[in-house]
PDB file of C-alpha atoms in Angstrom:
ATOM      1  CA  MET A   1      -1.877 163.793 101.750  1.00  0.00           C
ATOM      2  CA  THR A   2      -5.563 164.317 101.204  1.00  0.00           C
ATOM      3  CA  ASP A   3      -7.739 165.326  98.364  1.00  0.00           C
ATOM      4  CA  THR A   4      -8.562 168.861  97.338  1.00  0.00           C
ATOM      5  CA  PRO A   5     -10.978 169.886  94.575  1.00  0.00           C
ATOM      6  CA  ALA A   6      -9.185 171.203  91.521  1.00  0.00           C
ATOM      7  CA  ASP A   7     -10.187 172.641  88.194  1.00  0.00           C
ATOM      8  CA  GLU A   8      -9.708 171.276  84.695  1.00  0.00           C
ATOM      9  CA  ASP A   9      -9.624 172.844  81.249  1.00  0.00           C
ATOM     10  CA  GLY A  10     -12.966 174.244  80.224  1.00  0.00           C
ATOM     11  CA  VAL A  11     -14.173 175.008  83.754  1.00  0.00           C
ATOM     12  CA  PRO A  12     -15.169 178.671  84.308  1.00  0.00           C
ATOM     13  CA  GLU A  13     -12.507 180.467  86.312  1.00  0.00           C
ATOM     14  CA  ASP A  14     -15.076 182.133  88.554  1.00  0.00           C
ATOM     15  CA  ALA A  15     -16.601 178.839  89.711  1.00  0.00           C
ATOM     16  CA  ASP A  16     -16.893 178.374  93.473  1.00  0.00           C
ATOM     17  CA  THR A  17     -14.722 175.800  95.206  1.00  0.00           C
ATOM     18  CA  THR A  18     -14.607 174.352  98.695  1.00  0.00           C
ATOM     19  CA  THR A  19     -11.673 176.596  99.582  1.00  0.00           C
ATOM     20  CA  GLY A  20     -13.549 179.761  98.686  1.00  0.00           C
ATOM     21  CA  THR A  21     -10.889 180.959  96.211  1.00  0.00           C
ATOM     22  CA  ASP A  22     -10.936 181.483  92.488  1.00  0.00           C
ATOM     23  CA  ALA A  23     -10.402 178.407  90.339  1.00  0.00           C
ATOM     24  CA  PRO A  24      -6.691 177.652  89.645  1.00  0.00           C
ATOM     25  CA  SER A  25      -5.180 177.202  86.266  1.00  0.00           C
ATOM     26  CA  PRO A  26      -5.242 173.695  84.709  1.00  0.00           C
ATOM     27  CA  ALA A  27      -1.513 173.380  85.449  1.00  0.00           C
ATOM     28  CA  ASP A  28      -2.307 173.379  89.168  1.00  0.00           C
ATOM     29  CA  ASP A  29      -4.817 170.517  88.916  1.00  0.00           C
ATOM     30  CA  GLU A  30      -2.613 167.496  89.547  1.00  0.00           C
ATOM     31  CA  ALA A  31      -0.718 169.188  92.357  1.00  0.00           C
ATOM     32  CA  ARG A  32      -3.905 170.231  94.130  1.00  0.00           C
ATOM     33  CA  ASP A  33      -5.422 166.764  93.668  1.00  0.00           C
ATOM     34  CA  SER A  34      -2.784 165.299  95.971  1.00  0.00           C
ATOM     35  CA  GLN A  35      -2.259 168.186  98.395  1.00  0.00           C
ATOM     36  CA  HIS A  36      -3.776 168.973 101.769  1.00  0.00           C
ATOM     37  CA  GLY A  37      -7.497 169.449 102.316  1.00  0.00           C
ATOM     38  CA  ALA A  38      -9.566 170.887 105.101  1.00  0.00           C
ATOM     39  CA  THR A  39     -10.799 168.771 107.968  1.00  0.00           C
ATOM     40  CA  PRO A  40     -14.330 167.434 107.314  1.00  0.00           C
ATOM     41  CA  GLU A  41     -17.033 169.367 109.066  1.00  0.00           C
ATOM     42  CA  ASP A  42     -18.733 167.765 112.050  1.00  0.00           C
ATOM     43  CA  SER A  43     -21.972 167.156 110.188  1.00  0.00           C
ATOM     44  CA  GLN A  44     -22.049 163.394 110.516  1.00  0.00           C
ATOM     45  CA  GLY A  45     -24.121 161.175 112.770  1.00  0.00           C
ATOM     46  CA  ASP A  46     -27.809 161.930 112.872  1.00  0.00           C
ATOM     47  CA  ASP A  47     -27.521 164.474 110.058  1.00  0.00           C
ATOM     48  CA  VAL A  48     -26.302 161.856 107.574  1.00  0.00           C
ATOM     49  CA  PRO A  49     -29.095 160.872 105.131  1.00  0.00           C
ATOM     50  CA  ALA A  50     -30.250 157.259 105.252  1.00  0.00           C
ATOM     51  CA  ASP A  51     -29.098 156.467 101.716  1.00  0.00           C
ATOM     52  CA  VAL A  52     -25.642 157.822 102.551  1.00  0.00           C
ATOM     53  CA  ARG A  53     -25.389 155.629 105.665  1.00  0.00           C
ATOM     54  CA  LYS A  54     -26.363 152.588 103.603  1.00  0.00           C
ATOM     55  CA  TYR A  55     -23.932 153.364 100.764  1.00  0.00           C
ATOM     56  CA  ASP A  56     -21.349 150.590 100.615  1.00  0.00           C
ATOM     57  CA  ARG A  57     -19.127 151.372  97.651  1.00  0.00           C
ATOM     58  CA  PHE A  58     -15.334 151.605  98.031  1.00  0.00           C
ATOM     59  CA  LYS A  59     -15.353 149.560 101.246  1.00  0.00           C
ATOM     60  CA  LYS A  60     -12.612 147.328  99.855  1.00  0.00           C
ATOM     61  CA  ILE A  61     -10.151 150.208 100.163  1.00  0.00           C
ATOM     62  CA  ASP A  62     -11.269 151.455 103.569  1.00  0.00           C
ATOM     63  CA  GLY A  63      -7.703 151.842 104.808  1.00  0.00           C
ATOM     64  CA  SER A  64      -6.293 153.388 101.668  1.00  0.00           C
ATOM     65  CA  THR A  65      -5.273 157.007 101.186  1.00  0.00           C
ATOM     66  CA  TYR A  66      -6.149 159.451  98.448  1.00  0.00           C
ATOM     67  CA  GLU A  67      -2.520 159.530  97.343  1.00  0.00           C
ATOM     68  CA  ARG A  68      -2.341 155.748  96.849  1.00  0.00           C
ATOM     69  CA  ALA A  69      -5.594 155.662  94.904  1.00  0.00           C
ATOM     70  CA  ASN A  70      -4.483 158.615  92.796  1.00  0.00           C
ATOM     71  CA  ASP A  71      -1.102 157.039  91.993  1.00  0.00           C
ATOM     72  CA  PHE A  72      -2.770 153.807  90.885  1.00  0.00           C
ATOM     73  CA  LEU A  73      -5.145 155.649  88.566  1.00  0.00           C
ATOM     74  CA  ARG A  74      -2.467 157.952  87.168  1.00  0.00           C
ATOM     75  CA  ASP A  75      -0.396 154.923  86.158  1.00  0.00           C
ATOM     76  CA  ARG A  76      -3.277 153.321  84.258  1.00  0.00           C
ATOM     77  CA  THR A  77      -5.813 155.985  83.271  1.00  0.00           C
ATOM     78  CA  TYR A  78      -6.172 159.712  82.615  1.00  0.00           C
ATOM     79  CA  ILE A  79      -8.440 160.349  85.606  1.00  0.00           C
ATOM     80  CA  THR A  80      -7.673 161.289  89.180  1.00  0.00           C
ATOM     81  CA  ALA A  81      -9.016 159.635  92.301  1.00  0.00           C
ATOM     82  CA  ARG A  82     -11.433 162.505  92.938  1.00  0.00           C
ATOM     83  CA  GLU A  83     -12.824 162.218  89.396  1.00  0.00           C
ATOM     84  CA  TRP A  84     -13.219 158.461  89.750  1.00  0.00           C
ATOM     85  CA  ALA A  85     -15.009 158.725  93.085  1.00  0.00           C
ATOM     86  CA  ILE A  86     -17.309 161.555  92.077  1.00  0.00           C
ATOM     87  CA  ALA A  87     -18.160 159.975  88.720  1.00  0.00           C
ATOM     88  CA  ARG A  88     -19.270 156.845  90.591  1.00  0.00           C
ATOM     89  CA  LEU A  89     -21.291 158.911  93.048  1.00  0.00           C
ATOM     90  CA  CYS A  90     -22.932 160.932  90.289  1.00  0.00           C
ATOM     91  CA  ALA A  91     -24.075 157.673  88.706  1.00  0.00           C
ATOM     92  CA  ASP A  92     -25.403 156.329  92.011  1.00  0.00           C
ATOM     93  CA  PHE A  93     -27.062 159.517  93.240  1.00  0.00           C
ATOM     94  CA  ARG A  94     -28.894 160.443  90.059  1.00  0.00           C
ATOM     95  CA  THR A  95     -32.610 161.181  90.251  1.00  0.00           C
ATOM     96  CA  GLU A  96     -35.243 162.101  87.687  1.00  0.00           C
ATOM     97  CA  THR A  97     -34.353 165.758  88.160  1.00  0.00           C
ATOM     98  CA  GLY A  98     -30.580 165.346  88.001  1.00  0.00           C
ATOM     99  CA  VAL A  99     -27.565 164.497  90.133  1.00  0.00           C
ATOM    100  CA  GLU A 100     -27.739 165.222  93.872  1.00  0.00           C
ATOM    101  CA  MET A 101     -24.540 167.250  93.922  1.00  0.00           C
ATOM    102  CA  THR A 102     -25.172 168.956  97.244  1.00  0.00           C
ATOM    103  CA  LYS A 103     -25.728 165.617  98.983  1.00  0.00           C
ATOM    104  CA  ILE A 104     -22.606 164.148  97.365  1.00  0.00           C
ATOM    105  CA  GLY A 105     -20.424 167.088  98.332  1.00  0.00           C
ATOM    106  CA  GLU A 106     -21.637 167.435 101.905  1.00  0.00           C
ATOM    107  CA  ASN A 107     -21.238 163.698 102.607  1.00  0.00           C
ATOM    108  CA  LEU A 108     -18.151 162.930 100.532  1.00  0.00           C
ATOM    109  CA  PRO A 109     -15.939 161.689 103.410  1.00  0.00           C
ATOM    110  CA  GLU A 110     -18.787 159.437 104.573  1.00  0.00           C
ATOM    111  CA  LEU A 111     -19.329 158.030 101.069  1.00  0.00           C
ATOM    112  CA  VAL A 112     -15.719 157.468  99.994  1.00  0.00           C
ATOM    113  CA  PRO A 113     -13.103 156.398 102.580  1.00  0.00           C
ATOM    114  CA  PHE A 114     -10.125 158.087 100.904  1.00  0.00           C
ATOM    115  CA  MET A 115     -11.864 161.453 100.420  1.00  0.00           C
ATOM    116  CA  THR A 116     -11.242 163.555 103.543  1.00  0.00           C
ATOM    117  CA  ASP A 117     -12.902 166.866 102.674  1.00  0.00           C
ATOM    118  CA  THR A 118     -16.401 168.019 101.883  1.00  0.00           C
ATOM    119  CA  TYR A 119     -17.023 169.599  98.470  1.00  0.00           C
ATOM    120  CA  SER A 120     -19.318 172.367  97.313  1.00  0.00           C
ATOM    121  CA  PRO A 121     -21.873 171.493  94.602  1.00  0.00           C
ATOM    122  CA  GLN A 122     -19.753 173.532  92.183  1.00  0.00           C
ATOM    123  CA  ALA A 123     -16.648 171.477  92.993  1.00  0.00           C
ATOM    124  CA  VAL A 124     -18.590 168.242  92.503  1.00  0.00           C
ATOM    125  CA  ASN A 125     -19.797 169.496  89.137  1.00  0.00           C
ATOM    126  CA  GLN A 126     -16.256 170.472  88.130  1.00  0.00           C
ATOM    127  CA  ALA A 127     -14.939 166.973  88.839  1.00  0.00           C
ATOM    128  CA  ARG A 128     -17.915 165.441  87.021  1.00  0.00           C
ATOM    129  CA  ALA A 129     -17.336 167.633  83.963  1.00  0.00           C
ATOM    130  CA  SER A 130     -13.614 166.882  84.007  1.00  0.00           C
ATOM    131  CA  PHE A 131     -14.285 163.137  84.074  1.00  0.00           C
ATOM    132  CA  GLU A 132     -16.696 163.391  81.149  1.00  0.00           C
ATOM    133  CA  GLU A 133     -14.280 165.451  79.072  1.00  0.00           C
ATOM    134  CA  LYS A 134     -11.420 163.017  79.655  1.00  0.00           C
ATOM    135  CA  VAL A 135     -13.588 160.019  78.752  1.00  0.00           C
ATOM    136  CA  ARG A 136     -14.667 161.671  75.509  1.00  0.00           C
ATOM    137  CA  LYS A 137     -11.106 162.565  74.525  1.00  0.00           C
ATOM    138  CA  ALA A 138      -9.752 159.147  75.494  1.00  0.00           C
ATOM    139  CA  GLY A 139     -12.573 157.490  73.556  1.00  0.00           C
ATOM    140  CA  ALA A 140     -11.796 159.476  70.419  1.00  0.00           C
ATOM    141  CA  THR A 141      -8.087 158.696  70.766  1.00  0.00           C
ATOM    142  CA  PHE A 142      -8.716 154.989  71.218  1.00  0.00           C
ATOM    143  CA  LEU A 143     -11.202 154.748  68.382  1.00  0.00           C
ATOM    144  CA  TYR A 144      -8.863 156.535  66.000  1.00  0.00           C
ATOM    145  CA  GLY A 145      -6.102 154.122  66.973  1.00  0.00           C
ATOM    146  CA  ALA A 146      -8.435 151.231  66.245  1.00  0.00           C
ATOM    147  CA  MET A 147      -9.619 152.646  62.914  1.00  0.00           C
ATOM    148  CA  CYS A 148      -6.390 153.983  61.419  1.00  0.00           C
ATOM    149  CA  ASP A 149      -4.754 150.559  61.007  1.00  0.00           C
ATOM    150  CA  PHE A 150      -1.988 151.422  63.476  1.00  0.00           C
ATOM    151  CA  PHE A 151      -2.658 148.210  65.411  1.00  0.00           C
ATOM    152  CA  THR A 152      -2.842 144.717  64.009  1.00  0.00           C
ATOM    153  CA  ALA A 153      -5.890 142.669  64.991  1.00  0.00           C
ATOM    154  CA  GLU A 154      -3.840 140.852  67.630  1.00  0.00           C
ATOM    155  CA  GLU A 155      -2.412 144.080  69.048  1.00  0.00           C
ATOM    156  CA  LEU A 156      -5.870 145.588  69.225  1.00  0.00           C
ATOM    157  CA  ASP A 157      -7.059 142.552  71.161  1.00  0.00           C
ATOM    158  CA  ASP A 158      -4.206 143.122  73.626  1.00  0.00           C
ATOM    159  CA  VAL A 159      -5.152 146.781  74.052  1.00  0.00           C
ATOM    160  CA  MET A 160      -8.756 145.853  74.693  1.00  0.00           C
ATOM    161  CA  TYR A 161      -7.767 143.131  77.151  1.00  0.00           C
ATOM    162  CA  GLU A 162      -5.594 145.490  79.193  1.00  0.00           C
ATOM    163  CA  ALA A 163      -8.254 148.207  79.207  1.00  0.00           C
ATOM    164  CA  THR A 164     -10.939 145.723  80.212  1.00  0.00           C
ATOM    165  CA  GLU A 165      -8.837 144.370  83.080  1.00  0.00           C
ATOM    166  CA  VAL A 166      -8.283 147.843  84.530  1.00  0.00           C
ATOM    167  CA  ALA A 167     -11.969 148.732  84.181  1.00  0.00           C
ATOM    168  CA  LYS A 168     -13.045 145.471  85.839  1.00  0.00           C
ATOM    169  CA  PHE A 169     -10.615 146.015  88.699  1.00  0.00           C
ATOM    170  CA  LEU A 170     -12.021 149.482  89.382  1.00  0.00           C
ATOM    171  CA  LEU A 171     -15.560 148.100  89.347  1.00  0.00           C
ATOM    172  CA  GLU A 172     -14.560 145.357  91.773  1.00  0.00           C
ATOM    173  CA  VAL A 173     -12.936 147.894  94.101  1.00  0.00           C
ATOM    174  CA  GLU A 174     -16.189 149.853  94.035  1.00  0.00           C
ATOM    175  CA  GLY A 175     -17.977 146.722  95.210  1.00  0.00           C
ATOM    176  CA  VAL A 176     -19.495 145.440  91.976  1.00  0.00           C
ATOM    177  CA  ASP A 177     -19.811 141.644  91.993  1.00  0.00           C
ATOM    178  CA  LEU A 178     -18.665 140.380  88.596  1.00  0.00           C
ATOM    179  CA  ALA A 179     -19.479 136.757  87.783  1.00  0.00           C
ATOM    180  CA  VAL A 180     -16.877 134.902  85.731  1.00  0.00           C
ATOM    181  CA  GLU A 181     -19.452 133.983  83.081  1.00  0.00           C
ATOM    182  CA  ASP A 182     -20.513 137.601  82.720  1.00  0.00           C
ATOM    183  CA  GLU A 183     -16.895 138.728  82.431  1.00  0.00           C
ATOM    184  CA  LEU A 184     -16.157 136.239  79.660  1.00  0.00           C
ATOM    185  CA  GLU A 185     -19.323 137.136  77.780  1.00  0.00           C
ATOM    186  CA  ALA A 186     -18.511 140.837  77.998  1.00  0.00           C
ATOM    187  CA  GLU A 187     -14.966 140.245  76.748  1.00  0.00           C
ATOM    188  CA  ASP A 188     -16.244 138.220  73.796  1.00  0.00           C
ATOM    189  CA  ARG A 189     -18.732 140.925  72.848  1.00  0.00           C
ATOM    190  CA  ILE A 190     -16.112 143.652  73.079  1.00  0.00           C
ATOM    191  CA  SER A 191     -13.680 141.668  70.930  1.00  0.00           C
ATOM    192  CA  SER A 192     -16.389 141.029  68.347  1.00  0.00           C
ATOM    193  CA  VAL A 193     -17.321 144.711  68.192  1.00  0.00           C
ATOM    194  CA  MET A 194     -13.702 145.797  67.817  1.00  0.00           C
ATOM    195  CA  ARG A 195     -13.137 143.314  64.990  1.00  0.00           C
ATOM    196  CA  ASP A 196     -16.150 144.811  63.211  1.00  0.00           C
ATOM    197  CA  VAL A 197     -14.802 148.318  63.813  1.00  0.00           C
ATOM    198  CA  ARG A 198     -11.449 147.391  62.323  1.00  0.00           C
ATOM    199  CA  GLU A 199     -13.006 145.722  59.280  1.00  0.00           C
ATOM    200  CA  GLN A 200     -15.433 148.558  58.591  1.00  0.00           C
ATOM    201  CA  SER A 201     -12.771 151.221  59.041  1.00  0.00           C
ATOM    202  CA  ALA A 202     -10.544 149.380  56.567  1.00  0.00           C
ATOM    203  CA  ALA A 203     -13.364 149.456  54.020  1.00  0.00           C
ATOM    204  CA  LEU A 204     -13.891 153.159  54.713  1.00  0.00           C
ATOM    205  CA  ARG A 205     -10.230 154.025  54.267  1.00  0.00           C
ATOM    206  CA  HIS A 206      -9.955 152.227  50.956  1.00  0.00           C
ATOM    207  CA  ASP A 207     -13.265 153.281  49.395  1.00  0.00           C
ATOM    208  CA  GLU A 208     -14.005 156.871  50.321  1.00  0.00           C
ATOM    209  CA  VAL A 209     -13.407 159.530  52.948  1.00  0.00           C
ATOM    210  CA  THR A 210     -16.221 161.638  54.416  1.00  0.00           C
ATOM    211  CA  CYS A 211     -15.614 165.049  55.957  1.00  0.00           C
ATOM    212  CA  PRO A 212     -16.852 164.917  59.591  1.00  0.00           C
ATOM    213  CA  GLU A 213     -17.831 168.598  59.424  1.00  0.00           C
ATOM    214  CA  CYS A 214     -19.901 168.925  56.245  1.00  0.00           C
ATOM    215  CA  GLY A 215     -20.418 165.317  55.151  1.00  0.00           C
ATOM    216  CA  HIS A 216     -18.742 165.846  51.773  1.00  0.00           C
ATOM    217  CA  GLU A 217     -17.375 162.586  50.363  1.00  0.00           C
ATOM    218  CA  PHE A 218     -13.952 162.490  48.781  1.00  0.00           C
ATOM    219  CA  GLU A 219     -12.801 159.675  46.568  1.00  0.00           C
ATOM    220  CA  VAL A 220      -9.430 158.320  47.640  1.00  0.00           C
ATOM    221  CA  GLY A 221      -6.779 160.247  45.747  1.00  0.00           C
ATOM    222  CA  GLU A 222      -8.995 163.298  45.140  1.00  0.00           C
TER     223      GLU A 222
END
């Protein structure tokens, strides 16, 4: 199986895709992520930009398939393999005027080993927007879980440890060299921040509640 661009909630239905058809419904997204894609166009070789030829991310999974990468991510995150790959590329191919979406889409198979089809700029933007939306929703969900006293301090540490391990693994697969000292320092900082979040949220819950919409403060019990 190979990758195929798919739409997410909030993406305009009339957006262009690499297949030239109207955008599918959100229910079709996961199925299309793992289904067949078109054969990459013969636009490689001399036509490949120099920065694309030098790009060395994802080389650790050169022999992997889109399906295997997608299954791994689905088991541990809310994102798909296409969203992961394109989010990384959008970060790496960002200029002062914005993200080079045309370059990313036209050279996708050259940039990411498990991506076998080229994407239109619109399809790249769809995957980028989908990634951002999922991160925002996951962040709100996690932070609420941390603030609502659902987890004990020890359980929250476990959640953070598991999340950090998955994130570090993805970075390492991308080719980021993580020193042990840097990893430990990052883990300590994250744990310290989350302890502060838990303590401050406890004080907030017991003292007063502020409406996130209008800022009105309610005394507990009001």
